[in-house]
PDB file of C-alpha atoms in Angstrom:
ATOM      1  CA  MET A   1     124.571  41.234 -15.633  1.00 81.00           C
ATOM      2  CA  THR A   2     121.557  41.206 -13.222  1.00 89.00           C
ATOM      3  CA  THR A   3     118.485  43.957 -13.881  1.00 89.00           C
ATOM      4  CA  LEU A   4     117.205  44.520 -10.748  1.00 85.00           C
ATOM      5  CA  THR A   5     113.847  46.697 -11.097  1.00 84.00           C
ATOM      6  CA  GLU A   6     112.041  47.731  -8.244  1.00 80.00           C
ATOM      7  CA  THR A   7     107.975  47.701  -7.414  1.00 82.00           C
ATOM      8  CA  THR A   8     106.152  50.309  -5.619  1.00 82.00           C
ATOM      9  CA  HIS A   9     107.033  50.146  -1.670  1.00 89.00           C
ATOM     10  CA  ALA A  10     105.063  51.935   1.292  1.00 94.00           C
ATOM     11  CA  GLY A  11     104.573  56.024   1.282  1.00 94.00           C
ATOM     12  CA  GLY A  12     106.589  55.451  -2.054  1.00 95.00           C
ATOM     13  CA  PHE A  13     104.131  58.510  -3.534  1.00 97.00           C
ATOM     14  CA  LEU A  14     104.026  61.423  -0.824  1.00 97.00           C
ATOM     15  CA  VAL A  15     106.136  64.417  -1.778  1.00 97.00           C
ATOM     16  CA  TRP A  16     105.507  65.580   2.299  1.00 97.00           C
ATOM     17  CA  GLU A  17     103.013  65.874   4.370  1.00 96.00           C
ATOM     18  CA  ALA A  18     102.252  67.768   7.538  1.00 94.00           C
ATOM     19  CA  PHE A  19     102.465  65.180  10.678  1.00 93.00           C
ATOM     20  CA  ARG A  20     101.853  61.939   9.637  1.00 92.00           C
ATOM     21  CA  ASP A  21      99.303  61.417  13.083  1.00 94.00           C
ATOM     22  CA  TYR A  22      97.225  64.134  12.028  1.00 96.00           C
ATOM     23  CA  THR A  23      97.115  62.667   8.237  1.00 97.00           C
ATOM     24  CA  ARG A  24      96.776  58.758   8.282  1.00 98.00           C
ATOM     25  CA  GLU A  25      94.561  57.152   9.586  1.00 97.00           C
ATOM     26  CA  THR A  26      94.112  53.654   9.929  1.00 98.00           C
ATOM     27  CA  ILE A  27      91.021  52.142   7.794  1.00 98.00           C
ATOM     28  CA  THR A  28      89.069  48.816   6.669  1.00 98.00           C
ATOM     29  CA  VAL A  29      89.103  47.621   3.020  1.00 98.00           C
ATOM     30  CA  ALA A  30      86.469  45.954   1.741  1.00 97.00           C
ATOM     31  CA  THR A  31      87.469  44.102  -1.378  1.00 95.00           C
ATOM     32  CA  GLY A  32      90.876  43.719  -3.633  1.00 94.00           C
ATOM     33  CA  THR A  33      94.335  43.018  -3.090  1.00 96.00           C
ATOM     34  CA  LEU A  34      95.626  47.193  -3.525  1.00 97.00           C
ATOM     35  CA  GLU A  35      98.940  48.214  -4.184  1.00 96.00           C
ATOM     36  CA  PRO A  36     100.316  51.407  -2.567  1.00 97.00           C
ATOM     37  CA  GLY A  37      99.859  54.691  -3.860  1.00 98.00           C
ATOM     38  CA  THR A  38      96.092  53.453  -4.617  1.00 98.00           C
ATOM     39  CA  VAL A  39      93.041  55.538  -5.132  1.00 98.00           C
ATOM     40  CA  LEU A  40      90.105  55.051  -2.428  1.00 98.00           C
ATOM     41  CA  GLY A  41      87.085  56.532  -2.176  1.00 98.00           C
ATOM     42  CA  ARG A  42      84.958  55.286   1.046  1.00 98.00           C
ATOM     43  CA  ILE A  43      81.638  53.132   0.785  1.00 98.00           C
ATOM     44  CA  THR A  44      78.945  55.793   1.950  1.00 98.00           C
ATOM     45  CA  ALA A  45      76.703  52.735   3.534  1.00 98.00           C
ATOM     46  CA  SER A  46      79.992  50.565   5.804  1.00 98.00           C
ATOM     47  CA  GLY A  47      82.354  53.534   6.241  1.00 98.00           C
ATOM     48  CA  LYS A  48      85.114  50.817   4.557  1.00 98.00           C
ATOM     49  CA  TYR A  49      87.530  51.877   0.972  1.00 98.00           C
ATOM     50  CA  ALA A  50      88.019  50.708  -1.241  1.00 98.00           C
ATOM     51  CA  ALA A  51      89.759  51.244  -4.972  1.00 98.00           C
ATOM     52  CA  HIS A  52      88.034  54.445  -6.669  1.00 98.00           C
ATOM     53  CA  ASP A  53      85.506  53.507  -9.181  1.00 97.00           C
ATOM     54  CA  PRO A  54      84.574  56.474 -10.746  1.00 97.00           C
ATOM     55  CA  ALA A  55      81.132  54.757 -12.518  1.00 96.00           C
ATOM     56  CA  ALA A  56      80.357  53.541  -8.850  1.00 96.00           C
ATOM     57  CA  VAL A  57      76.884  54.679  -6.908  1.00 97.00           C
ATOM     58  CA  ASP A  58      78.485  53.283  -3.531  1.00 97.00           C
ATOM     59  CA  GLY A  59      80.168  56.320  -2.337  1.00 97.00           C
ATOM     60  CA  THR A  60      83.580  55.190  -4.543  1.00 98.00           C
ATOM     61  CA  GLU A  61      83.283  56.862  -7.364  1.00 97.00           C
ATOM     62  CA  THR A  62      84.534  59.920  -5.139  1.00 98.00           C
ATOM     63  CA  ALA A  63      88.099  59.546  -4.623  1.00 98.00           C
ATOM     64  CA  GLY A  64      89.173  60.849  -0.468  1.00 98.00           C
ATOM     65  CA  ALA A  65      92.368  59.055  -0.089  1.00 98.00           C
ATOM     66  CA  VAL A  66      95.469  57.341  -0.767  1.00 98.00           C
ATOM     67  CA  LEU A  67      96.086  53.773   0.632  1.00 98.00           C
ATOM     68  CA  TRP A  68      98.845  53.170   1.792  1.00 98.00           C
ATOM     69  CA  GLY A  69     100.472  50.227   1.787  1.00 97.00           C
ATOM     70  CA  LYS A  70      99.628  46.456   0.023  1.00 97.00           C
ATOM     71  CA  ALA A  71      96.054  46.258   1.605  1.00 98.00           C
ATOM     72  CA  ASP A  72      94.994  42.513   0.367  1.00 97.00           C
ATOM     73  CA  ALA A  73      90.838  42.421   1.487  1.00 97.00           C
ATOM     74  CA  SER A  74      90.397  39.190  -1.574  1.00 95.00           C
ATOM     75  CA  GLY A  75      89.089  36.914   1.409  1.00 95.00           C
ATOM     76  CA  GLY A  76      87.337  40.448   3.356  1.00 96.00           C
ATOM     77  CA  ASP A  77      87.297  43.450   5.586  1.00 98.00           C
ATOM     78  CA  THR A  78      91.250  44.194   6.179  1.00 98.00           C
ATOM     79  CA  LEU A  79      92.769  47.239   8.015  1.00 98.00           C
ATOM     80  CA  ALA A  80      95.748  49.147   6.816  1.00 98.00           C
ATOM     81  CA  VAL A  81      97.201  53.212   6.333  1.00 98.00           C
ATOM     82  CA  ALA A  82      95.919  55.657   4.250  1.00 98.00           C
ATOM     83  CA  VAL A  83      96.506  59.024   4.047  1.00 98.00           C
ATOM     84  CA  VAL A  84      93.121  59.926   4.297  1.00 98.00           C
ATOM     85  CA  ARG A  85      93.422  64.334   4.968  1.00 97.00           C
ATOM     86  CA  GLY A  86      96.075  67.128   4.374  1.00 96.00           C
ATOM     87  CA  PRO A  87      97.931  68.409   4.346  1.00 97.00           C
ATOM     88  CA  ALA A  88      99.703  66.211   2.263  1.00 98.00           C
ATOM     89  CA  ILE A  89     101.318  66.235  -1.176  1.00 98.00           C
ATOM     90  CA  VAL A  90     102.059  62.789  -3.343  1.00 98.00           C
ATOM     91  CA  ASN A  91     103.698  62.439  -6.726  1.00 98.00           C
ATOM     92  CA  ARG A  92     100.833  62.290  -9.809  1.00 98.00           C
ATOM     93  CA  HIS A  93     102.960  59.921 -11.385  1.00 96.00           C
ATOM     94  CA  ASP A  94     103.133  56.884  -8.248  1.00 96.00           C
ATOM     95  CA  LEU A  95      99.135  56.991  -7.406  1.00 98.00           C
ATOM     96  CA  VAL A  96      97.453  53.907  -8.613  1.00 97.00           C
ATOM     97  CA  PHE A  97      94.281  53.860 -10.278  1.00 97.00           C
ATOM     98  CA  ALA A  98      92.074  50.766 -10.720  1.00 94.00           C
ATOM     99  CA  GLY A  99      90.683  49.784 -14.272  1.00 92.00           C
ATOM    100  CA  THR A 100      91.707  52.525 -17.189  1.00 94.00           C
ATOM    101  CA  PRO A 101      90.349  55.681 -16.339  1.00 96.00           C
ATOM    102  CA  SER A 102      90.127  58.091 -18.445  1.00 97.00           C
ATOM    103  CA  GLU A 103      91.955  61.342 -18.288  1.00 97.00           C
ATOM    104  CA  ALA A 104      88.505  63.171 -17.060  1.00 98.00           C
ATOM    105  CA  GLU A 105      88.226  60.717 -14.609  1.00 98.00           C
ATOM    106  CA  ILE A 106      91.422  60.961 -13.353  1.00 98.00           C
ATOM    107  CA  ALA A 107      91.466  64.785 -13.287  1.00 98.00           C
ATOM    108  CA  ALA A 108      88.452  65.232 -10.850  1.00 98.00           C
ATOM    109  CA  ALA A 109      89.782  62.308  -8.512  1.00 98.00           C
ATOM    110  CA  HIS A 110      92.721  64.248  -8.337  1.00 98.00           C
ATOM    111  CA  ALA A 111      89.912  67.709  -7.613  1.00 98.00           C
ATOM    112  CA  ALA A 112      88.788  65.443  -5.219  1.00 98.00           C
ATOM    113  CA  LEU A 113      91.271  64.456  -3.208  1.00 98.00           C
ATOM    114  CA  LEU A 114      91.765  68.080  -3.523  1.00 98.00           C
ATOM    115  CA  GLY A 115      89.448  68.800  -1.495  1.00 97.00           C
ATOM    116  CA  ALA A 116      91.105  66.815   1.622  1.00 97.00           C
ATOM    117  CA  GLY A 117      93.664  68.383   1.641  1.00 98.00           C
ATOM    118  CA  ILE A 118      95.305  65.776  -0.719  1.00 98.00           C
ATOM    119  CA  LEU A 119      98.241  68.172  -3.157  1.00 98.00           C
ATOM    120  CA  VAL A 120      98.384  65.707  -6.566  1.00 98.00           C
ATOM    121  CA  ARG A 121     101.630  67.424  -8.389  1.00 97.00           C
TER     122      ARG A 121
END
């Protein structure tokens, strides 16, 4: 018998949102190949987004959005959709973090998302 494995899919992390036209925006992803549910930070100098990095000092150290679908910016900037504000609820088990953040860094990212109205459950 064949075993099927379900991979992440667009919006799979989302539990609830008030109005999709309010909570989501088209953003510019600056770098990387990112999966749906990736926690993002906003680069202060450019306003573009990249994977949240707690060790950074360019703005991405603060979590501020969650990527809706896959984004491939490996060859340069690309447009993507992200949940950038609430009210919204996301599943903590479906969020994707770049690298290997500590539990404290993940908790800080969850708190930062809550500041944007995105509740992590």
